[in-house]
Amino acid sequence: MSDNSGFVHRNTALLAVEATEAQVPVSSDEIDEMLAPARRRLRLPRGVLQRVAGVQERRWWRDTESGWKQGIVLAAERAMSKAGITRDQVGVLINASVCRQHLEPAVSASVHDALGMPRSCLNFDITNACLGFVNAMTVAAGMIDSGQIQYALIVGAEDVEQVQRDTIARLNSKGAVRADFNNQFAALTLGSGAAAAVLGRADEHPEGHRVTVTQARAGTEHHELCIGDMDDMRTDSEGLLENGIELILDTWKDANAQGLDFGSIEHVIPHQVSMVYTRNFSKITGVGMDRIPITFPEWGNVAAEAVPMTLAHHQENIARGERVLLMGVGSGLNTAMMEVKW
């Protein structure tokens, strides 16, 4: 008996997915310049972010106070328009951001207000590190399948400028050592951006993209490999890669053993972390790099929004009837793979 957690979605379709890119490009060369004191003191070479992670650039919001919220609103309004629905039809709004300005209230409350959603629209946050958006889609699909709601709006935005500036300041301080650079390296690969998706009933939307199954697995014995808040993120990158890939492979094998044949899916969109991670994923699953769209070189790791933003960017390349696999991974460790028939 498999210990994989499987969810069969019977009447849910993805009706729209949209992304908002943050407006200010910040190259890894610029990050190198900001880190000049640390590089001189610790004898760090230039170009480590590009060579090790493959991240050439990431983006920050132009409006440092509310750019993230403006990004969500823009993506959500486009998604609802594309889906052909109005605010009054949305039964639940779920925010799946990692970033947040405060602990309470939920980020969804602020977004709900900014979008002018009706009082009848339930709203809450789902946070599960970089897996949050895929988890939110799974929860919303269950609510749609059960008849509780007609439409769901999933949103999220990441705003990483402050955590990156704080990380750079710590590394430039006289007390920082090379181990600090290694532990905080992953924070420098992050990027800002926003995404939104609308889900609805498949039987009422034959034009939609059918959400078929979600396969998930937890490896929470590894919950200390990446710990972060909005000031500091410390990561055992090697341990995260090794154990994350192992968890993905276990989930992949069990899914295929159940006859899901993920290996033949035409478009596979994994979480966008680095070239090392992506190539390892390709190697262990046998999915060729030609089937894996990547956005991390230009956007960095946009946390929970990396998968939906990449899907939004890639969707014009997907033909009707082709299968798409959305694969999220979150520190913790947790993974989930959602199949969508386009």
Coordinates of C-alpha atoms in Angstrom, one line a residue:
M1 CA 0.0 0.0 0.0
S2 CA 1.4 3.4 -1.0
D3 CA 2.0 6.1 1.6
N4 CA 1.5 8.7 -1.1
S5 CA -1.4 11.1 -0.5
G6 CA -3.6 11.2 -3.6
F7 CA -6.5 13.4 -4.5
V8 CA -8.7 12.8 -7.5
H9 CA -10.4 16.0 -8.7
R10 CA -13.7 15.2 -10.3
N11 CA -15.2 18.5 -11.5
T12 CA -12.6 21.3 -11.3
A13 CA -11.1 23.3 -14.1
L14 CA -8.4 25.9 -14.2
L15 CA -10.0 28.8 -16.0
A16 CA -7.2 31.3 -16.0
V17 CA -3.7 31.9 -14.6
E18 CA -2.0 35.3 -14.7
A19 CA 1.3 36.8 -13.5
T20 CA 2.6 40.2 -12.6
E21 CA 6.4 40.8 -12.9
A22 CA 7.9 43.2 -10.4
Q23 CA 9.2 46.2 -12.2
V24 CA 12.8 46.7 -11.0
P25 CA 15.4 44.3 -12.4
V26 CA 18.3 43.6 -10.1
S27 CA 21.1 41.7 -11.7
S28 CA 23.4 39.3 -9.9
D29 CA 26.3 41.6 -10.9
E30 CA 24.5 44.3 -8.9
I31 CA 24.2 42.0 -5.9
D32 CA 28.0 41.3 -6.3
E33 CA 28.6 45.1 -6.1
M34 CA 26.4 45.4 -3.0
L35 CA 28.4 42.5 -1.4
A36 CA 31.8 44.1 -2.3
P37 CA 33.0 44.4 1.4
A38 CA 32.1 40.8 2.1
R39 CA 33.7 39.6 -1.1
R40 CA 36.9 41.4 -0.3
R41 CA 37.1 40.2 3.3
L42 CA 36.0 36.6 2.7
R43 CA 37.8 36.4 -0.7
L44 CA 34.6 35.4 -2.5
P45 CA 34.8 35.4 -6.3
R46 CA 32.3 37.4 -8.5
G47 CA 29.6 35.5 -10.3
V48 CA 28.8 32.8 -7.7
L49 CA 25.0 33.4 -8.0
Q50 CA 25.2 33.0 -11.8
R51 CA 27.5 30.0 -11.8
V52 CA 26.1 28.0 -8.9
A53 CA 22.4 28.9 -9.1
G54 CA 22.0 30.1 -12.6
V55 CA 20.2 33.2 -11.4
Q56 CA 21.2 36.1 -13.6
E57 CA 18.6 38.5 -12.4
R58 CA 15.7 38.9 -10.0
R59 CA 13.1 41.7 -9.6
W60 CA 12.0 44.1 -6.8
W61 CA 8.8 46.1 -6.7
R62 CA 9.0 49.8 -7.8
D63 CA 6.7 50.8 -5.0
T64 CA 8.4 49.5 -1.9
E65 CA 5.4 49.9 0.3
S66 CA 2.5 48.4 -1.7
G67 CA 3.9 47.2 -4.9
W68 CA 3.2 43.6 -3.9
K69 CA -0.5 44.3 -3.4
Q70 CA -0.7 46.2 -6.7
G71 CA 0.8 43.2 -8.3
I72 CA -1.8 40.8 -6.8
V73 CA -4.7 43.1 -7.8
L74 CA -3.4 43.4 -11.4
A75 CA -3.0 39.6 -11.7
A76 CA -6.3 38.8 -10.1
E77 CA -8.3 41.3 -12.2
R78 CA -6.8 39.9 -15.4
A79 CA -7.5 36.3 -14.2
M80 CA -11.1 37.0 -13.4
S81 CA -11.6 38.9 -16.7
K82 CA -10.0 36.0 -18.7
A83 CA -12.2 33.5 -16.9
G84 CA -15.3 35.6 -17.7
I85 CA -16.5 35.9 -14.1
T86 CA -17.3 38.7 -11.7
R87 CA -16.3 39.3 -8.1
D88 CA -19.8 38.3 -6.9
Q89 CA -19.3 34.8 -8.2
V90 CA -16.1 34.1 -6.3
G91 CA -16.8 31.9 -3.3
V92 CA -13.4 31.9 -1.8
L93 CA -10.2 33.9 -2.1
I94 CA -7.1 32.2 -0.9
N95 CA -3.8 34.0 -0.5
A96 CA -0.7 31.7 -0.8
S97 CA 2.1 34.1 -0.3
V98 CA 5.2 33.3 1.7
C99 CA 5.9 37.0 2.4
R100 CA 3.8 39.0 4.8
Q101 CA 4.0 42.4 6.4
H102 CA 2.6 41.2 9.8
L103 CA 1.3 38.1 11.5
E104 CA -2.3 39.3 11.8
P105 CA -4.7 39.8 10.1
A106 CA -4.3 37.3 7.3
V107 CA -2.8 38.8 4.1
S108 CA -6.0 37.7 2.3
A109 CA -8.0 40.3 4.3
S110 CA -6.0 43.1 2.8
V111 CA -6.2 41.6 -0.7
H112 CA -9.9 41.0 -0.3
D113 CA -10.4 44.7 0.5
A114 CA -8.1 45.9 -2.3
L115 CA -10.0 43.9 -4.9
G116 CA -13.4 45.0 -3.6
M117 CA -14.5 41.5 -3.1
P118 CA -18.1 41.0 -1.7
R119 CA -18.7 40.1 1.9
S120 CA -20.0 36.7 0.8
C121 CA -16.5 35.8 -0.4
L122 CA -14.7 33.7 2.2
N123 CA -11.0 34.5 2.5
F124 CA -8.0 33.1 4.3
D125 CA -4.3 32.3 3.9
I126 CA -2.6 29.0 3.1
T127 CA 1.1 29.1 4.0
N128 CA 3.4 26.1 3.3
A129 CA 6.6 27.8 2.1
C130 CA 7.0 27.5 -1.7
L131 CA 4.3 24.9 -2.0
G132 CA 1.5 27.2 -0.8
F133 CA 0.0 28.0 -4.2
V134 CA -0.3 24.4 -5.3
N135 CA -1.8 23.5 -1.9
A136 CA -4.3 26.3 -2.3
M137 CA -5.4 25.0 -5.7
T138 CA -5.9 21.5 -4.2
V139 CA -8.0 22.9 -1.3
A140 CA -10.1 25.0 -3.7
A141 CA -10.6 22.1 -6.0
G142 CA -12.0 20.1 -3.1
M143 CA -14.5 22.9 -2.3
I144 CA -15.6 23.1 -5.9
D145 CA -16.0 19.3 -6.2
S146 CA -18.1 19.2 -3.1
G147 CA -20.4 21.9 -4.4
Q148 CA -19.5 24.4 -1.6
I149 CA -18.4 27.1 -4.0
Q150 CA -18.7 27.9 -7.7
Y151 CA -15.4 29.7 -8.2
A152 CA -12.1 30.1 -6.3
L153 CA -9.6 32.9 -6.7
I154 CA -6.0 31.9 -5.7
V155 CA -3.5 34.7 -5.3
G156 CA 0.0 35.4 -4.0
A157 CA 2.8 37.9 -4.1
E158 CA 6.4 37.8 -2.9
D159 CA 8.3 40.9 -1.9
V160 CA 12.0 40.0 -1.2
E161 CA 13.8 43.3 -1.3
Q162 CA 14.1 43.9 2.4
V163 CA 15.2 40.4 3.3
Q164 CA 17.9 40.6 0.6
R165 CA 19.1 44.1 1.7
D166 CA 19.2 42.8 5.3
T167 CA 21.1 39.7 4.2
I168 CA 23.6 41.8 2.3
A169 CA 24.1 44.1 5.3
R170 CA 24.7 41.1 7.6
L171 CA 27.3 39.6 5.2
N172 CA 29.1 42.9 4.9
S173 CA 29.4 43.3 8.7
K174 CA 32.8 42.6 10.1
G175 CA 31.7 39.6 12.1
A176 CA 30.4 37.6 9.1
V177 CA 32.3 34.5 8.1
R178 CA 32.3 32.3 5.0
A179 CA 29.8 29.9 6.7
D180 CA 27.4 32.8 7.0
F181 CA 27.6 33.4 3.3
N182 CA 27.0 29.7 2.5
N183 CA 24.0 29.6 4.9
Q184 CA 22.4 32.8 3.6
F185 CA 23.3 32.2 -0.1
A186 CA 19.7 31.0 -1.0
A187 CA 18.2 34.3 0.2
L188 CA 20.1 36.1 -2.6
T189 CA 18.5 33.9 -5.2
L190 CA 14.9 35.0 -4.3
G191 CA 12.8 37.3 -6.5
S192 CA 9.6 39.3 -6.2
G193 CA 6.4 38.8 -8.3
A194 CA 2.7 38.0 -8.1
A195 CA 0.3 35.5 -9.5
A196 CA -3.5 34.7 -9.6
A197 CA -5.5 31.8 -10.8
V198 CA -9.3 31.2 -11.1
L199 CA -10.7 27.7 -10.7
G200 CA -14.3 26.7 -11.5
R201 CA -16.7 23.8 -12.2
A202 CA -15.5 21.8 -15.2
D203 CA -19.0 20.8 -16.3
E204 CA -19.9 24.5 -16.6
H205 CA -16.7 25.4 -18.4
P206 CA -15.8 22.9 -21.2
E207 CA -13.2 25.5 -22.4
G208 CA -11.3 25.2 -19.1
H209 CA -8.3 23.1 -18.3
R210 CA -9.3 20.0 -16.3
V211 CA -7.6 19.6 -13.0
T212 CA -7.3 15.8 -12.6
V213 CA -5.2 14.6 -9.7
T214 CA -2.8 15.8 -7.0
Q215 CA -0.2 13.6 -5.5
A216 CA 1.6 14.7 -2.3
R217 CA 4.1 13.6 0.2
A218 CA 5.7 15.0 3.4
G219 CA 9.2 14.6 4.6
T220 CA 8.9 16.7 7.8
E221 CA 12.0 15.2 9.4
H222 CA 13.8 17.7 7.3
H223 CA 11.9 20.8 8.7
E224 CA 15.1 22.5 9.9
L225 CA 16.9 22.6 6.6
C226 CA 15.5 26.0 5.6
I227 CA 14.2 28.4 8.2
G228 CA 13.4 32.0 7.4
D229 CA 11.4 35.1 8.3
M230 CA 11.2 38.5 6.6
D231 CA 14.6 39.5 8.0
D232 CA 16.7 36.4 7.7
M233 CA 16.7 33.1 5.8
R234 CA 19.2 30.3 6.5
T235 CA 19.4 27.3 4.3
D236 CA 21.4 24.0 4.2
S237 CA 21.4 24.1 0.4
E238 CA 23.1 20.8 0.0
G239 CA 20.8 19.0 2.4
L240 CA 17.7 20.7 1.0
L241 CA 18.7 19.6 -2.6
E242 CA 19.5 16.0 -1.6
N243 CA 16.4 15.4 0.6
G244 CA 14.1 17.4 -1.6
I245 CA 15.1 15.4 -4.7
E246 CA 14.6 12.1 -2.8
L247 CA 11.1 13.2 -1.7
I248 CA 10.2 14.2 -5.2
L249 CA 11.5 10.8 -6.6
D250 CA 9.5 8.8 -4.0
T251 CA 6.3 10.8 -5.0
W252 CA 7.0 10.4 -8.7
K253 CA 7.6 6.6 -8.4
D254 CA 4.4 6.0 -6.4
A255 CA 2.3 8.1 -8.8
N256 CA 3.6 6.2 -11.8
A257 CA 3.0 2.9 -9.9
Q258 CA -0.6 3.9 -9.6
G259 CA -0.8 4.3 -13.4
L260 CA -0.7 8.0 -13.6
D261 CA 2.3 8.0 -16.0
F262 CA 3.7 11.3 -15.1
G263 CA 6.8 10.5 -17.2
S264 CA 4.9 11.1 -20.5
I265 CA 3.4 14.5 -19.6
E266 CA 4.2 17.1 -22.2
H267 CA 4.9 20.0 -20.0
V268 CA 6.4 19.7 -16.5
I269 CA 6.7 22.9 -14.4
P270 CA 8.8 22.3 -11.3
H271 CA 9.4 24.8 -8.6
Q272 CA 12.0 27.3 -9.9
V273 CA 15.1 27.1 -7.7
S274 CA 18.3 26.7 -9.6
M275 CA 19.9 25.0 -12.6
V276 CA 21.4 22.4 -10.3
Y277 CA 18.0 21.5 -8.9
T278 CA 16.3 21.5 -12.3
R279 CA 19.0 19.3 -13.9
N280 CA 18.8 16.9 -11.0
F281 CA 15.0 16.7 -11.3
S282 CA 15.3 16.1 -15.0
K283 CA 17.9 13.3 -14.4
I284 CA 15.9 11.4 -11.8
T285 CA 12.6 11.5 -13.5
G286 CA 13.7 11.1 -17.1
V287 CA 11.9 14.3 -18.2
G288 CA 14.0 16.0 -20.8
M289 CA 14.9 19.6 -20.2
D290 CA 13.0 20.5 -23.4
R291 CA 9.8 19.7 -21.5
I292 CA 10.7 21.9 -18.5
P293 CA 10.1 25.6 -18.9
I294 CA 12.4 27.7 -16.7
T295 CA 12.1 31.2 -15.4
F296 CA 14.6 31.4 -12.5
P297 CA 17.4 32.9 -14.6
E298 CA 15.4 36.1 -15.1
W299 CA 13.1 36.0 -12.0
G300 CA 15.0 34.1 -9.4
N301 CA 13.1 31.9 -7.0
V302 CA 9.7 33.6 -6.6
A303 CA 8.8 31.3 -3.7
A304 CA 5.1 30.1 -3.8
E305 CA 4.5 32.2 -7.0
A306 CA 7.2 30.5 -9.0
V307 CA 5.0 27.7 -10.4
P308 CA 1.9 29.8 -11.3
M309 CA 4.1 32.6 -12.7
T310 CA 6.0 30.1 -14.9
L311 CA 2.7 28.5 -16.0
A312 CA 1.3 31.9 -16.9
H313 CA 4.4 32.7 -18.9
H314 CA 4.5 29.3 -20.7
Q315 CA 0.7 28.8 -21.3
E316 CA 0.8 30.0 -24.9
N317 CA 3.0 27.1 -25.7
I318 CA 0.6 24.4 -24.4
A319 CA -1.8 22.8 -27.0
R320 CA -5.3 21.8 -26.2
G321 CA -5.4 18.2 -24.9
E322 CA -1.8 18.2 -23.7
R323 CA -1.0 17.4 -20.1
V324 CA 0.7 19.8 -17.6
L325 CA 2.3 18.8 -14.3
L326 CA 2.6 21.5 -11.7
M327 CA 5.2 20.5 -9.1
G328 CA 5.6 22.5 -5.9
V329 CA 8.2 21.9 -3.2
G330 CA 8.3 23.7 0.1
S331 CA 10.8 23.8 3.0
G332 CA 9.5 21.5 5.6
L333 CA 9.9 19.3 3.5
N334 CA 6.7 18.9 1.5
T335 CA 5.9 18.3 -2.2
A336 CA 2.8 18.1 -4.3
M337 CA 2.3 17.4 -8.0
M338 CA -0.9 18.5 -9.7
E339 CA -1.9 17.3 -13.2
V340 CA -3.9 19.6 -15.4
K341 CA -5.2 18.5 -18.8
W342 CA -5.1 21.5 -21.1

